[in-house]
CSV table of C-alpha atoms in Angstrom, one decimal:
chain,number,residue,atom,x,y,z
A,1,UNK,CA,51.1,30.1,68.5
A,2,UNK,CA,49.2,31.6,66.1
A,3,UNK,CA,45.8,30.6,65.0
A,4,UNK,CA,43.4,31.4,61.9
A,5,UNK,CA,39.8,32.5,63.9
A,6,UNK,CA,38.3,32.8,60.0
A,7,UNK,CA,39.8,33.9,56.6
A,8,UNK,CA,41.7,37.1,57.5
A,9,UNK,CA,41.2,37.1,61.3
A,10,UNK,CA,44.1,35.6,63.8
A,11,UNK,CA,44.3,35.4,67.6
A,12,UNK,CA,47.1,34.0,69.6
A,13,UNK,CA,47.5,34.2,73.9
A,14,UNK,CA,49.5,37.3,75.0
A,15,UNK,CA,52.4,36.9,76.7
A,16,UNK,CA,53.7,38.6,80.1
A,17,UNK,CA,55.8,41.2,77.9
A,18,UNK,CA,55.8,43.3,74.9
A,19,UNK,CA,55.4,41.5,71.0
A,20,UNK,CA,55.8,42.6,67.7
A,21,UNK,CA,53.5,41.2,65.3
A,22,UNK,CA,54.7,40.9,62.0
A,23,UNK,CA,52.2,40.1,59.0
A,24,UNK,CA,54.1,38.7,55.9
A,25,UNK,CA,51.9,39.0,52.4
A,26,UNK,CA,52.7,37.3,49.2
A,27,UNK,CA,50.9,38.5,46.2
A,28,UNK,CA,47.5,37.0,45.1
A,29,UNK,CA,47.7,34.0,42.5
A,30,UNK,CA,44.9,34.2,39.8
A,31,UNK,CA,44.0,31.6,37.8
A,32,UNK,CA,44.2,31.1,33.9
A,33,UNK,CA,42.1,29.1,32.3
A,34,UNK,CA,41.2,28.9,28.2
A,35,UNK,CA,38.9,28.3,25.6
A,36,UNK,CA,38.5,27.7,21.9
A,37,UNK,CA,35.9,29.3,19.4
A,38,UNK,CA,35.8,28.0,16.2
A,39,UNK,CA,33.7,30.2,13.9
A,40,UNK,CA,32.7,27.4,11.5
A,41,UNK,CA,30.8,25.6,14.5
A,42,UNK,CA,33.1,23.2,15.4
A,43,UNK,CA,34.0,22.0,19.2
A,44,UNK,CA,37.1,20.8,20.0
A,45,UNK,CA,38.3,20.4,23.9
A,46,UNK,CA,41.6,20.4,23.0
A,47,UNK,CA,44.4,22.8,24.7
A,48,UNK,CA,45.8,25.3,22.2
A,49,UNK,CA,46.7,27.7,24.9
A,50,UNK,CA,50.3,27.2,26.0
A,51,UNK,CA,51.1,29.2,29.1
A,52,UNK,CA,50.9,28.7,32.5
A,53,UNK,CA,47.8,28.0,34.9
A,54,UNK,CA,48.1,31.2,37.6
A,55,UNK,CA,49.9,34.0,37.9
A,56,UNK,CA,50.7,37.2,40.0
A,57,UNK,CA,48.8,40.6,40.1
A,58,UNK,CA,51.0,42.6,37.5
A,59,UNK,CA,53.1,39.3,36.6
A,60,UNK,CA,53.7,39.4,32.3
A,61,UNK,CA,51.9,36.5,31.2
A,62,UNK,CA,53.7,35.8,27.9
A,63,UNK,CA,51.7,32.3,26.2
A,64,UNK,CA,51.5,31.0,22.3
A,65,UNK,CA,48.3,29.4,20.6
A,66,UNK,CA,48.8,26.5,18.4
A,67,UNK,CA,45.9,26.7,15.9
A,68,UNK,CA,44.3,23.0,15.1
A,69,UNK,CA,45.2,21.4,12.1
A,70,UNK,CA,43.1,23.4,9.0
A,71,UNK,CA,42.9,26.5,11.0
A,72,UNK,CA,44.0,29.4,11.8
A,73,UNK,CA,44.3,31.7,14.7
A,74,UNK,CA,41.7,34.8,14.1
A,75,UNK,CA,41.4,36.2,17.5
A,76,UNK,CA,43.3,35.9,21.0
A,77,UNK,CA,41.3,38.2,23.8
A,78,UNK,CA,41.8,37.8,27.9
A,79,UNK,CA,38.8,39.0,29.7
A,80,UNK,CA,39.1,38.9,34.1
A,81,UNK,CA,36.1,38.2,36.2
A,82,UNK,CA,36.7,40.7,39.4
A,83,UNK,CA,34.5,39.3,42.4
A,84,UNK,CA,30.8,40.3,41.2
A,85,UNK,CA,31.9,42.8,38.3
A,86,UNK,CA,31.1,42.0,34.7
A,87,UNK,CA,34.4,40.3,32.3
A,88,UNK,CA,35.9,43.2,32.0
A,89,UNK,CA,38.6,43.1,28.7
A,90,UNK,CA,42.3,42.8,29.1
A,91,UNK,CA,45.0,44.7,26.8
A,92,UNK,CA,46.3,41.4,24.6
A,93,UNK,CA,49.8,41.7,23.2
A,94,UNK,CA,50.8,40.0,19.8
A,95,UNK,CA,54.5,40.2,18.6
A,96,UNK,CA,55.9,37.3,16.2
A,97,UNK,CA,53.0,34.7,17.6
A,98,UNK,CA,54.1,35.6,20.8
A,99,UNK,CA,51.1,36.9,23.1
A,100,UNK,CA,51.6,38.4,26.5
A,101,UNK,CA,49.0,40.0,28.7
A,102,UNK,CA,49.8,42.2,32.5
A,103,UNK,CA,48.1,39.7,35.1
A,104,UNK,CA,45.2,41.9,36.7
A,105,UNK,CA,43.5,41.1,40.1
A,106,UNK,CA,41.1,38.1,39.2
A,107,UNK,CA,40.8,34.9,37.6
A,108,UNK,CA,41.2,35.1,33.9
A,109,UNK,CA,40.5,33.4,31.0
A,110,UNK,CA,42.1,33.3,27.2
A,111,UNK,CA,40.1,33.0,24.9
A,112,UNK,CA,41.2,31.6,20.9
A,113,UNK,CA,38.8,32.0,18.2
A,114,UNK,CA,39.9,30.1,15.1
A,115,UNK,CA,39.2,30.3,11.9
A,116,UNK,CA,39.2,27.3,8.8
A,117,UNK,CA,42.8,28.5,6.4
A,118,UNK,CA,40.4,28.3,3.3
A,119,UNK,CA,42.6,28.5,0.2
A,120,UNK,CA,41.2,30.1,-3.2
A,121,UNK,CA,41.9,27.9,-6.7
A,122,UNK,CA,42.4,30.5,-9.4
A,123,UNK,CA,43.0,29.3,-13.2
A,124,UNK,CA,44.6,30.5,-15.9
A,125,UNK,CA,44.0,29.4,-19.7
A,126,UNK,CA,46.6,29.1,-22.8
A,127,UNK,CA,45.8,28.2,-26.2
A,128,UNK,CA,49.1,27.0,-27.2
A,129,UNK,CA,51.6,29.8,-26.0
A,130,UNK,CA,48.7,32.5,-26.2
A,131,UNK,CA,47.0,33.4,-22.8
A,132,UNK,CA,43.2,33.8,-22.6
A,133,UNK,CA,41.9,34.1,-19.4
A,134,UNK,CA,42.1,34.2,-15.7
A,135,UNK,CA,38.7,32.4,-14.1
A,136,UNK,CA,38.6,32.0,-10.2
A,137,UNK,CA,37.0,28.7,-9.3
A,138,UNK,CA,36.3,29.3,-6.0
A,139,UNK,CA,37.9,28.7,-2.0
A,140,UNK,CA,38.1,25.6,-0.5
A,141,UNK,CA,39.8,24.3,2.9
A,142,UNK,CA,42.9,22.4,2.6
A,143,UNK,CA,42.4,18.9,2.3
A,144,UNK,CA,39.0,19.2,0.4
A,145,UNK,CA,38.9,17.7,-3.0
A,146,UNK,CA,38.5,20.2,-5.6
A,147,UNK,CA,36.7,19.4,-9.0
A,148,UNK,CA,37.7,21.8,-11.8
A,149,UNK,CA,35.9,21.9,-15.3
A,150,UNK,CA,37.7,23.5,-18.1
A,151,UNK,CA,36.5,26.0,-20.3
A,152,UNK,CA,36.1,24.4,-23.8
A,153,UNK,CA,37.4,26.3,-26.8
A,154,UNK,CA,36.5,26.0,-30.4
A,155,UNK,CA,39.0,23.3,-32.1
A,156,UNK,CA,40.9,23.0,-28.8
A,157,UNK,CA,41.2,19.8,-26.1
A,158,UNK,CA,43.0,20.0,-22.6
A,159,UNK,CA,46.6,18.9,-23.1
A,160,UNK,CA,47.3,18.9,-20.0
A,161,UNK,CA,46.7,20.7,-16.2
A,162,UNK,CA,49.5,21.8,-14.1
A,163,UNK,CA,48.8,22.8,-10.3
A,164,UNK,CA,51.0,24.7,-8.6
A,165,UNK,CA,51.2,26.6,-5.9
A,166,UNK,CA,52.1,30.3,-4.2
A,167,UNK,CA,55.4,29.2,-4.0
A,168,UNK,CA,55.4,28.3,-7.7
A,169,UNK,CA,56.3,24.8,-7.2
A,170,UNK,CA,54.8,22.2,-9.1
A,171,UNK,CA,52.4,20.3,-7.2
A,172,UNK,CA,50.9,18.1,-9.4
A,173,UNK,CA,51.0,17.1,-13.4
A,174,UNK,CA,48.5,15.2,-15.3
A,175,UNK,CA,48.8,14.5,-18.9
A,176,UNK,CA,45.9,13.4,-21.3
A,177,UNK,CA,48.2,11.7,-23.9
């Protein structure tokens, strides 16, 4: 029998003959752990990281981040902390949302700044069939309320606004009649 004497030390009682000793190794697991940065401030414990938990030196560690309702991803890095050496940074793939990373020799830890989708309300004027101006009113995160103030024109009042969006679908019609 063989017995553990400490953590990579064995003994066992010889025998009246000659023995081979065989030593069988299975590669390290490492373990993967995450966290999110949210560059307007805001703390959220939630799991965005979708991958697995360890993984083998040199195993492809292929994982997707799901970005928190009104954000977006900005950032995905992988830094390993190797016994007493600093983080040291780890070569992050992005294809098609798809990340991946090689698995180095330490714990690791993916890291998922996000970012708030902020959206910018542009407007365009008409007198009748005649443009007049483009006028930016400003960016705002989707969901917010947005207050817009027409420009008012000599002789003119606002028949009516149309909002639309990128994809040119109508959004939202209110008439003043």
């Amino acid at each position: 029998e063989v017995r553990a004497l400490s953590e990579n030390t064995y003994f066992f009682v010889a025998p009246e003959e000659d023995v081979t000793v065989y030593v069988i190794y299975k590669l390290a697991q490492y373990s993967i752990s995450s966290q999110n940065i949210f560059t307007d401030g805001n703390v959220d414990d939630s799991v965005y990281y979708n991958g697995g938990e360890d993984a083998e030196v040199g195993d492809k560690v292929i994982f997707s981040v799901d970005a928190p309702e009104g954000y977006a991803v900005e950032e995905v890095y992988v830094t390993c902390e190797a016994g007493d050496a600093f983080a040291e940074s780890i070569d992050v793939i992005s294809i098609a949302g798809a990340y991946s990373f090689i698995m180095p020799e330490g714990d690791v830890t993916v890291s998922c700044v996000f970012k708030p989708v902020v959206f910018e309300v542009n407007g365009v004027s008409y007198i009748g069939d005649t443009f007049v101006e483009n006028v930016f009113f400003g960016s705002w995160n989707a969901g917010d309320t947005v207050v817009i103030t027409p420009a008012a024109y000599d002789k003119c009042v606002v028949e009516e606004v149309i909002i639309t969006a990128e994809s040119g679908v109508f959004q939202e019609i209110v008439d003043f009649d």
